């Protein structure tokens, strides 16, 4: 498998009100496009979902003795 990202685009039809919300988020987060906002929001939601399921903010970490990598 290639190291390149596989990107698939889908068209999402937005109402004017929805587009205005996405535009406010875009400006607040300093993103380049509404498409970037959609991706950013999806990632945030996935992170929160994982945190809810695992009780941790990040993925599992390798446990080392003495707190130092071996």
PDB file of N, CA and C in Angstrom:
ATOM      1  N   UNK A   1       0.836  -1.181   0.000  1.00  0.00           N
ATOM      2  CA  UNK A   1       0.000   0.000   0.000  1.00  0.00           C
ATOM      3  C   UNK A   1       0.880   1.244   0.000  1.00  0.00           C
ATOM      4  N   UNK A   2       0.465   2.239  -0.682  1.00  0.00           N
ATOM      5  CA  UNK A   2       1.218   3.477  -0.829  1.00  0.00           C
ATOM      6  C   UNK A   2       1.144   4.323   0.440  1.00  0.00           C
ATOM      7  N   UNK A   3       2.181   5.153   0.653  1.00  0.00           N
ATOM      8  CA  UNK A   3       2.186   6.069   1.788  1.00  0.00           C
ATOM      9  C   UNK A   3       1.341   7.314   1.521  1.00  0.00           C
ATOM     10  N   UNK A   4       0.939   7.492   0.276  1.00  0.00           N
ATOM     11  CA  UNK A   4       0.138   8.658  -0.059  1.00  0.00           C
ATOM     12  C   UNK A   4      -1.255   8.520   0.522  1.00  0.00           C
ATOM     13  N   UNK A   5      -1.847   9.670   0.884  1.00  0.00           N
ATOM     14  CA  UNK A   5      -3.213   9.667   1.382  1.00  0.00           C
ATOM     15  C   UNK A   5      -4.159   9.348   0.237  1.00  0.00           C
ATOM     16  N   UNK A   6      -5.132   8.531   0.528  1.00  0.00           N
ATOM     17  CA  UNK A   6      -6.177   8.265  -0.452  1.00  0.00           C
ATOM     18  C   UNK A   6      -7.341   9.183  -0.108  1.00  0.00           C
ATOM     19  N   UNK A   7      -7.622  10.138  -0.958  1.00  0.00           N
ATOM     20  CA  UNK A   7      -8.659  11.107  -0.693  1.00  0.00           C
ATOM     21  C   UNK A   7      -9.827  10.875  -1.624  1.00  0.00           C
ATOM     22  N   UNK A   8     -11.007  10.837  -1.047  1.00  0.00           N
ATOM     23  CA  UNK A   8     -12.227  10.663  -1.817  1.00  0.00           C
ATOM     24  C   UNK A   8     -13.144  11.842  -1.503  1.00  0.00           C
ATOM     25  N   UNK A   9     -13.606  12.529  -2.502  1.00  0.00           N
ATOM     26  CA  UNK A   9     -14.446  13.691  -2.288  1.00  0.00           C
ATOM     27  C   UNK A   9     -15.890  13.370  -2.609  1.00  0.00           C
ATOM     28  N   UNK A  10     -16.771  13.877  -1.794  1.00  0.00           N
ATOM     29  CA  UNK A  10     -18.207  13.759  -2.010  1.00  0.00           C
ATOM     30  C   UNK A  10     -18.799  15.152  -1.949  1.00  0.00           C
ATOM     31  N   UNK A  11     -19.755  15.410  -2.781  1.00  0.00           N
ATOM     32  CA  UNK A  11     -20.402  16.714  -2.769  1.00  0.00           C
ATOM     33  C   UNK A  11     -21.476  16.726  -1.694  1.00  0.00           C
ATOM     34  N   UNK A  12     -21.484  17.776  -0.890  1.00  0.00           N
ATOM     35  CA  UNK A  12     -22.484  17.956   0.150  1.00  0.00           C
ATOM     36  C   UNK A  12     -23.221  19.252  -0.148  1.00  0.00           C
ATOM     37  N   UNK A  13     -24.518  19.169  -0.290  1.00  0.00           N
ATOM     38  CA  UNK A  13     -25.322  20.368  -0.543  1.00  0.00           C
ATOM     39  C   UNK A  13     -25.685  21.004   0.788  1.00  0.00           C
ATOM     40  N   UNK A  14     -25.363  22.287   0.930  1.00  0.00           N
ATOM     41  CA  UNK A  14     -25.609  23.016   2.168  1.00  0.00           C
ATOM     42  C   UNK A  14     -26.641  24.106   1.955  1.00  0.00           C
ATOM     43  N   UNK A  15     -27.423  24.343   2.998  1.00  0.00           N
ATOM     44  CA  UNK A  15     -28.316  25.497   2.966  1.00  0.00           C
ATOM     45  C   UNK A  15     -27.461  26.738   3.228  1.00  0.00           C
ATOM     46  N   UNK A  16     -28.036  27.906   3.011  1.00  0.00           N
ATOM     47  CA  UNK A  16     -27.306  29.146   3.276  1.00  0.00           C
ATOM     48  C   UNK A  16     -26.921  29.246   4.749  1.00  0.00           C
ATOM     49  N   UNK A  17     -27.825  28.826   5.628  1.00  0.00           N
ATOM     50  CA  UNK A  17     -27.549  28.890   7.068  1.00  0.00           C
ATOM     51  C   UNK A  17     -26.402  27.946   7.444  1.00  0.00           C
ATOM     52  N   UNK A  18     -26.406  26.736   6.890  1.00  0.00           N
ATOM     53  CA  UNK A  18     -25.329  25.778   7.165  1.00  0.00           C
ATOM     54  C   UNK A  18     -23.996  26.298   6.640  1.00  0.00           C
ATOM     55  N   UNK A  19     -24.021  26.866   5.446  1.00  0.00           N
ATOM     56  CA  UNK A  19     -22.788  27.404   4.860  1.00  0.00           C
ATOM     57  C   UNK A  19     -22.246  28.543   5.728  1.00  0.00           C
ATOM     58  N   UNK A  20     -23.128  29.365   6.269  1.00  0.00           N
ATOM     59  CA  UNK A  20     -22.700  30.459   7.134  1.00  0.00           C
ATOM     60  C   UNK A  20     -22.027  29.922   8.396  1.00  0.00           C
ATOM     61  N   UNK A  21     -22.566  28.844   8.961  1.00  0.00           N
ATOM     62  CA  UNK A  21     -21.955  28.231  10.153  1.00  0.00           C
ATOM     63  C   UNK A  21     -20.577  27.687   9.807  1.00  0.00           C
ATOM     64  N   UNK A  22     -20.477  26.949   8.710  1.00  0.00           N
ATOM     65  CA  UNK A  22     -19.181  26.403   8.291  1.00  0.00           C
ATOM     66  C   UNK A  22     -18.180  27.529   8.015  1.00  0.00           C
ATOM     67  N   UNK A  23     -18.645  28.613   7.459  1.00  0.00           N
ATOM     68  CA  UNK A  23     -17.765  29.746   7.170  1.00  0.00           C
ATOM     69  C   UNK A  23     -17.241  30.376   8.462  1.00  0.00           C
ATOM     70  N   UNK A  24     -18.102  30.480   9.476  1.00  0.00           N
ATOM     71  CA  UNK A  24     -17.647  31.011  10.775  1.00  0.00           C
ATOM     72  C   UNK A  24     -16.605  30.084  11.393  1.00  0.00           C
ATOM     73  N   UNK A  25     -16.828  28.781  11.316  1.00  0.00           N
ATOM     74  CA  UNK A  25     -15.861  27.822  11.842  1.00  0.00           C
ATOM     75  C   UNK A  25     -14.556  27.927  11.055  1.00  0.00           C
ATOM     76  N   UNK A  26     -14.651  28.059   9.739  1.00  0.00           N
ATOM     77  CA  UNK A  26     -13.457  28.168   8.893  1.00  0.00           C
ATOM     78  C   UNK A  26     -12.592  29.351   9.330  1.00  0.00           C
ATOM     79  N   UNK A  27     -13.229  30.491   9.527  1.00  0.00           N
ATOM     80  CA  UNK A  27     -12.481  31.684   9.945  1.00  0.00           C
ATOM     81  C   UNK A  27     -11.908  31.518  11.351  1.00  0.00           C
ATOM     82  N   UNK A  28     -12.693  30.960  12.256  1.00  0.00           N
ATOM     83  CA  UNK A  28     -12.242  30.794  13.641  1.00  0.00           C
ATOM     84  C   UNK A  28     -11.052  29.840  13.745  1.00  0.00           C
ATOM     85  N   UNK A  29     -11.030  28.806  12.908  1.00  0.00           N
ATOM     86  CA  UNK A  29      -9.964  27.810  12.965  1.00  0.00           C
ATOM     87  C   UNK A  29      -8.825  28.113  11.995  1.00  0.00           C
ATOM     88  N   UNK A  30      -8.984  29.134  11.171  1.00  0.00           N
ATOM     89  CA  UNK A  30      -7.935  29.504  10.222  1.00  0.00           C
ATOM     90  C   UNK A  30      -7.776  28.489   9.101  1.00  0.00           C
ATOM     91  N   UNK A  31      -8.865  27.883   8.688  1.00  0.00           N
ATOM     92  CA  UNK A  31      -8.816  26.875   7.624  1.00  0.00           C
ATOM     93  C   UNK A  31      -9.004  27.534   6.262  1.00  0.00           C
ATOM     94  N   UNK A  32      -8.578  26.822   5.213  1.00  0.00           N
ATOM     95  CA  UNK A  32      -8.585  27.393   3.868  1.00  0.00           C
ATOM     96  C   UNK A  32      -9.921  27.284   3.148  1.00  0.00           C
ATOM     97  N   UNK A  33     -10.709  26.259   3.455  1.00  0.00           N
ATOM     98  CA  UNK A  33     -11.944  26.050   2.704  1.00  0.00           C
ATOM     99  C   UNK A  33     -12.998  25.385   3.574  1.00  0.00           C
ATOM    100  N   UNK A  34     -14.225  25.401   3.090  1.00  0.00           N
ATOM    101  CA  UNK A  34     -15.321  24.727   3.784  1.00  0.00           C
ATOM    102  C   UNK A  34     -15.063  23.217   3.804  1.00  0.00           C
ATOM    103  N   UNK A  35     -14.452  22.681   2.760  1.00  0.00           N
ATOM    104  CA  UNK A  35     -14.109  21.257   2.741  1.00  0.00           C
ATOM    105  C   UNK A  35     -13.157  20.912   3.884  1.00  0.00           C
ATOM    106  N   UNK A  36     -12.203  21.809   4.150  1.00  0.00           N
ATOM    107  CA  UNK A  36     -11.289  21.602   5.282  1.00  0.00           C
ATOM    108  C   UNK A  36     -12.048  21.618   6.602  1.00  0.00           C
ATOM    109  N   UNK A  37     -13.079  22.450   6.696  1.00  0.00           N
ATOM    110  CA  UNK A  37     -13.899  22.513   7.904  1.00  0.00           C
ATOM    111  C   UNK A  37     -14.602  21.181   8.132  1.00  0.00           C
ATOM    112  N   UNK A  38     -15.153  20.623   7.074  1.00  0.00           N
ATOM    113  CA  UNK A  38     -15.863  19.343   7.194  1.00  0.00           C
ATOM    114  C   UNK A  38     -14.909  18.260   7.689  1.00  0.00           C
ATOM    115  N   UNK A  39     -13.706  18.200   7.133  1.00  0.00           N
ATOM    116  CA  UNK A  39     -12.715  17.212   7.556  1.00  0.00           C
ATOM    117  C   UNK A  39     -12.309  17.465   9.005  1.00  0.00           C
ATOM    118  N   UNK A  40     -12.066  18.721   9.358  1.00  0.00           N
ATOM    119  CA  UNK A  40     -11.657  19.068  10.722  1.00  0.00           C
ATOM    120  C   UNK A  40     -12.734  18.663  11.725  1.00  0.00           C
ATOM    121  N   UNK A  41     -13.993  18.980  11.414  1.00  0.00           N
ATOM    122  CA  UNK A  41     -15.089  18.627  12.320  1.00  0.00           C
ATOM    123  C   UNK A  41     -15.234  17.115  12.459  1.00  0.00           C
ATOM    124  N   UNK A  42     -15.060  16.381  11.373  1.00  0.00           N
ATOM    125  CA  UNK A  42     -15.140  14.920  11.440  1.00  0.00           C
ATOM    126  C   UNK A  42     -14.040  14.356  12.333  1.00  0.00           C
ATOM    127  N   UNK A  43     -12.830  14.879  12.195  1.00  0.00           N
ATOM    128  CA  UNK A  43     -11.717  14.397  13.023  1.00  0.00           C
ATOM    129  C   UNK A  43     -11.947  14.704  14.501  1.00  0.00           C
ATOM    130  N   UNK A  44     -12.458  15.910  14.785  1.00  0.00           N
ATOM    131  CA  UNK A  44     -12.739  16.282  16.177  1.00  0.00           C
ATOM    132  C   UNK A  44     -13.771  15.322  16.762  1.00  0.00           C
ATOM    133  N   UNK A  45     -14.810  15.025  15.987  1.00  0.00           N
ATOM    134  CA  UNK A  45     -15.865  14.135  16.481  1.00  0.00           C
ATOM    135  C   UNK A  45     -15.330  12.722  16.699  1.00  0.00           C
ATOM    136  N   UNK A  46     -14.482  12.249  15.796  1.00  0.00           N
ATOM    137  CA  UNK A  46     -13.887  10.922  15.963  1.00  0.00           C
ATOM    138  C   UNK A  46     -13.014  10.870  17.209  1.00  0.00           C
ATOM    139  N   UNK A  47     -12.211  11.910  17.430  1.00  0.00           N
ATOM    140  CA  UNK A  47     -11.358  11.944  18.630  1.00  0.00           C
ATOM    141  C   UNK A  47     -12.199  11.905  19.895  1.00  0.00           C
ATOM    142  N   UNK A  48     -13.275  12.688  19.924  1.00  0.00           N
ATOM    143  CA  UNK A  48     -14.138  12.705  21.106  1.00  0.00           C
ATOM    144  C   UNK A  48     -14.822  11.358  21.305  1.00  0.00           C
ATOM    145  N   UNK A  49     -15.221  10.715  20.213  1.00  0.00           N
ATOM    146  CA  UNK A  49     -15.839   9.398  20.315  1.00  0.00           C
ATOM    147  C   UNK A  49     -14.882   8.362  20.869  1.00  0.00           C
ATOM    148  N   UNK A  50     -13.635   8.390  20.395  1.00  0.00           N
ATOM    149  CA  UNK A  50     -12.615   7.460  20.884  1.00  0.00           C
ATOM    150  C   UNK A  50     -12.332   7.731  22.349  1.00  0.00           C
ATOM    151  N   UNK A  51     -12.251   9.007  22.714  1.00  0.00           N
ATOM    152  CA  UNK A  51     -12.007   9.358  24.112  1.00  0.00           C
ATOM    153  C   UNK A  51     -13.139   8.834  24.996  1.00  0.00           C
ATOM    154  N   UNK A  52     -14.363   8.934  24.523  1.00  0.00           N
ATOM    155  CA  UNK A  52     -15.508   8.449  25.285  1.00  0.00           C
ATOM    156  C   UNK A  52     -15.443   6.934  25.474  1.00  0.00           C
ATOM    157  N   UNK A  53     -15.068   6.221  24.432  1.00  0.00           N
ATOM    158  CA  UNK A  53     -15.010   4.763  24.493  1.00  0.00           C
ATOM    159  C   UNK A  53     -13.838   4.285  25.339  1.00  0.00           C
ATOM    160  N   UNK A  54     -12.665   4.880  25.150  1.00  0.00           N
ATOM    161  CA  UNK A  54     -11.458   4.394  25.822  1.00  0.00           C
ATOM    162  C   UNK A  54     -11.192   5.084  27.153  1.00  0.00           C
ATOM    163  N   UNK A  55     -11.761   6.266  27.349  1.00  0.00           N
ATOM    164  CA  UNK A  55     -11.476   7.029  28.555  1.00  0.00           C
ATOM    165  C   UNK A  55     -10.138   7.740  28.492  1.00  0.00           C
ATOM    166  N   UNK A  56      -9.516   7.730  27.329  1.00  0.00           N
ATOM    167  CA  UNK A  56      -8.220   8.383  27.141  1.00  0.00           C
ATOM    168  C   UNK A  56      -8.293   9.338  25.967  1.00  0.00           C
ATOM    169  N   UNK A  57      -7.440  10.348  26.028  1.00  0.00           N
ATOM    170  CA  UNK A  57      -7.436  11.342  24.958  1.00  0.00           C
ATOM    171  C   UNK A  57      -6.643  10.889  23.750  1.00  0.00           C
ATOM    172  N   UNK A  58      -5.695  10.023  23.923  1.00  0.00           N
ATOM    173  CA  UNK A  58      -4.846   9.570  22.824  1.00  0.00           C
ATOM    174  C   UNK A  58      -4.898   8.059  22.727  1.00  0.00           C
ATOM    175  N   UNK A  59      -4.234   7.549  21.706  1.00  0.00           N
ATOM    176  CA  UNK A  59      -4.164   6.115  21.521  1.00  0.00           C
ATOM    177  C   UNK A  59      -3.287   5.454  22.567  1.00  0.00           C
ATOM    178  N   UNK A  60      -3.270   4.138  22.586  1.00  0.00           N
ATOM    179  CA  UNK A  60      -2.444   3.414  23.560  1.00  0.00           C
ATOM    180  C   UNK A  60      -0.967   3.725  23.378  1.00  0.00           C
ATOM    181  N   UNK A  61      -0.247   3.705  24.475  1.00  0.00           N
ATOM    182  CA  UNK A  61       1.186   3.974  24.448  1.00  0.00           C
ATOM    183  C   UNK A  61       1.946   2.751  24.951  1.00  0.00           C
ATOM    184  N   UNK A  62       3.138   2.617  24.496  1.00  0.00           N
ATOM    185  CA  UNK A  62       4.011   1.541  24.956  1.00  0.00           C
ATOM    186  C   UNK A  62       4.435   1.842  26.388  1.00  0.00           C
ATOM    187  N   UNK A  63       4.249   0.868  27.273  1.00  0.00           N
ATOM    188  CA  UNK A  63       4.653   1.040  28.660  1.00  0.00           C
ATOM    189  C   UNK A  63       6.120   0.683  28.791  1.00  0.00           C
ATOM    190  N   UNK A  64       6.877   1.583  29.435  1.00  0.00           N
ATOM    191  CA  UNK A  64       8.308   1.333  29.632  1.00  0.00           C
ATOM    192  C   UNK A  64       8.596   1.325  31.118  1.00  0.00           C
ATOM    193  N   UNK A  65       9.630   0.603  31.526  1.00  0.00           N
ATOM    194  CA  UNK A  65       9.983   0.588  32.950  1.00  0.00           C
ATOM    195  C   UNK A  65      10.804   1.825  33.282  1.00  0.00           C
ATOM    196  N   UNK A  66      10.525   2.410  34.429  1.00  0.00           N
ATOM    197  CA  UNK A  66      11.276   3.580  34.851  1.00  0.00           C
ATOM    198  C   UNK A  66      10.926   4.843  34.099  1.00  0.00           C
ATOM    199  N   UNK A  67       9.933   4.802  33.247  1.00  0.00           N
ATOM    200  CA  UNK A  67       9.530   5.983  32.512  1.00  0.00           C
ATOM    201  C   UNK A  67      10.477   6.393  31.392  1.00  0.00           C
ATOM    202  N   UNK A  68      11.472   5.579  31.138  1.00  0.00           N
ATOM    203  CA  UNK A  68      12.426   5.906  30.074  1.00  0.00           C
ATOM    204  C   UNK A  68      12.342   4.843  28.967  1.00  0.00           C
ATOM    205  N   UNK A  69      12.396   5.264  27.709  1.00  0.00           N
ATOM    206  CA  UNK A  69      12.390   4.285  26.628  1.00  0.00           C
ATOM    207  C   UNK A  69      13.632   3.386  26.691  1.00  0.00           C
ATOM    208  N   UNK A  70      13.453   2.162  26.340  1.00  0.00           N
ATOM    209  CA  UNK A  70      14.584   1.219  26.378  1.00  0.00           C
ATOM    210  C   UNK A  70      15.184   1.050  25.014  1.00  0.00           C
TER     211      UNK A  70
END
